[in-house]
Amino acid sequence: MDLELILMQLFSGLALGAILVMVALGLTIVFGMLGIVNFAHGALFMVGAYAGLWVAAQTGSFWWALLVAPIAIGVLGMAIERFLIRPLYGRSPDDPLLLTFGLGYVLVESVRITFGTDGIPFSAPEALQGVVDLGVGYFPLYRLFVVGVVALVLLLLWVALEKTRFGLIVRAGARDPLIMKVLGVDVGRLWLLVFGLGVGLTALGGVLAAPMRNVSPEMGTLVLAEAFVVTVIGGMGSLLGAVVAGLLVGIAVSMTALFAPEMATIVMFALMALILLVRPQGLFGRPGAGA
Amino acid sequence: MAMLEVEKLNAWYGPSHVVHDLSFAVEEGEIVALVGRNGAGKTSTLRAIMGLMPRAEGRVAFDGTSLLPLGAHARFRLGLGYVPEDRRIVPGLTVRENLELGLVAAGRTDVGAAIDEIARSFPRLKERLNQQGTTMSGGEQQMLAIARAIISRPKMVLLDEPSEGIMPVLVEEMGTLFRTLRDQGTTLLLVEQNVEWALKLAGRAIIIDQGEKVYESSAAALLADKDIQDRYCAV
Ligand SMILES: Nc1ncnc2c1ncn2[C@@H]1O[C@H](COP(=O)(O)OP(=O)(O)OP(=O)(O)O)[C@@H](O)[C@H]1O
Ligand SMILES: [Mg+2]
């Protein structure tokens, strides 16, 4: 086994991990702020991919799909928060859990009915097909593009959270919603926006992932499990944790696939168990925080 | 018209009815002390006025606007500030950022100027603007909580036991600050266990016991009446 192959697999893991980062970030932001574990998050990833497929078919442009689908699904997320989840605040924490769990099934079935059960190929735009020479070997251009988009989104997110007043409100609201209320912040509206942002991120992950695999109604199921593993490893509610753990899991899965393909899906759970033994709160989690 | 009018206010935590038919008024530019023993319902009263009780009924008017139908954030936007008893400095944020939280609703963009201005009244905070808020001493955190509540210049502030657990020098400093605020026209409703201190600051005093108003007079009269103080405020 040569070094070139290992490096290529590492890059593949990075692209896989970048998608996971998008999904896990959405999951962890919503959990950190609203205290809700969104079981529909994987289905919304899948819906994002289909929305991308549909927009691309209508406009003939992948670029429109990349821009419009995450925003549209983000707005759908806001509607879900406003009309389905908001009535459940202040009740048993099981209620939003059951609701999102059921909603996930509804979304999957709706897509099955509308688009059929078969996987649909979704090809990357011509400009992003082909391979690039990274010096150590050739690498699919599209995967590089995915890593680049995710890096850009992370940068924008970081600037929005750390350098703007909106970010200050979000960070403070996550720690202490009560004090934000008595300082004049409509926390309900903040949660609406945060939920929409979280769903938009997973939808973006769905659109980005689509050209790397078939688009199918089940594509969200495995991703949801992976994203849970990532948030647990990174620390529930920790954004930095989601990024680091997402890349870590992506690379671990990808490298295992190279050396022991049959172990590829098990390795992330093993990693999770290992990290939980050493740091029960996850890599970047606050002790005692989270469920 | 009074700045704050409370009429037959009732409030509940689940099944327990903790404020009973409470009525009182606070005039503009006055300091009113609200006292009573532990569990009397002082915090619950402030929370009901601010919109933080699970259930509250009756009538509360602030500067002519009826408050009970409004959310807490809307009450703040009308010019009603609140310093809760547990201070609630937001962890992970610096002193400056905690102060900025007091300005977000006002949409003020001249944050630097507002912080410079407030820091003049709070010299202890000025030296620590870039420190994590929660690493300061209890007294400094209380000062920060007060500064954060008044940085947007509310018309009225509800204060829940601001002197609790704070060393005497700082309590004196706080008293001077409250007088200055009052002289500038800010109305204060001051809940206190430190009865003597509160009564020296306040113009009027209200005692509540088991969620009911049991006494109301000028602060000077209550200060002179040790019997009443012993009956309702003994710790
Ligand atoms: N979260 C809560 N749930 C249920 N009951 C509560 C809650 N908080 C307070 N109470 C009850 O409400 C009553 C009034 O409490 P409140 O906190 O208003 O008193 P207080 O006058 O502020 O007392 P203290 O001087 O100790 O701060 C008490 O009997 C208390 O046990
Ligand atoms: Mg109290």
Coordinates of C-alpha atoms in Angstrom, one line a residue, chain A residues 162 165 168-169 171-172 175-176 178-187 189, chain B residues 52 72-73 76-77 82 88 90-91 97 100-101 103-105 107-108 111 148:
Chain A
E162 CA -18.0 35.9 17.1
R165 CA -24.1 41.6 17.6
L168 CA -23.4 37.9 20.7
I169 CA -27.2 37.5 21.2
R171 CA -24.2 32.9 22.3
A172 CA -25.7 34.6 25.3
R175 CA -26.2 30.2 28.0
D176 CA -29.1 32.1 29.6
L178 CA -34.0 34.3 30.8
I179 CA -31.5 37.2 31.1
M180 CA -31.9 37.9 27.3
K181 CA -35.7 38.2 27.8
V182 CA -35.4 40.7 30.5
L183 CA -32.9 42.6 28.3
G184 CA -35.5 43.0 25.6
V185 CA -34.7 40.0 23.3
D186 CA -37.6 38.1 21.8
V187 CA -36.1 34.7 22.5
R189 CA -37.9 34.7 17.4
Chain B
L52 CA -41.5 35.8 34.4
A72 CA -40.8 40.0 29.3
H73 CA -38.8 41.4 26.4
F76 CA -38.0 45.8 28.9
R77 CA -38.5 47.7 25.7
Y82 CA -34.7 44.2 36.1
R88 CA -27.0 36.1 36.0
V90 CA -23.5 35.3 31.3
P91 CA -20.6 32.8 31.4
E97 CA -19.9 41.9 26.2
E100 CA -23.4 45.2 25.4
L101 CA -26.2 42.8 26.0
L103 CA -27.9 47.6 24.6
V104 CA -28.9 45.0 22.0
A105 CA -32.7 45.7 22.3
G107 CA -30.3 48.7 18.7
R108 CA -27.7 51.3 19.7
V111 CA -21.6 50.8 22.0
R148 CA -26.2 46.0 32.3

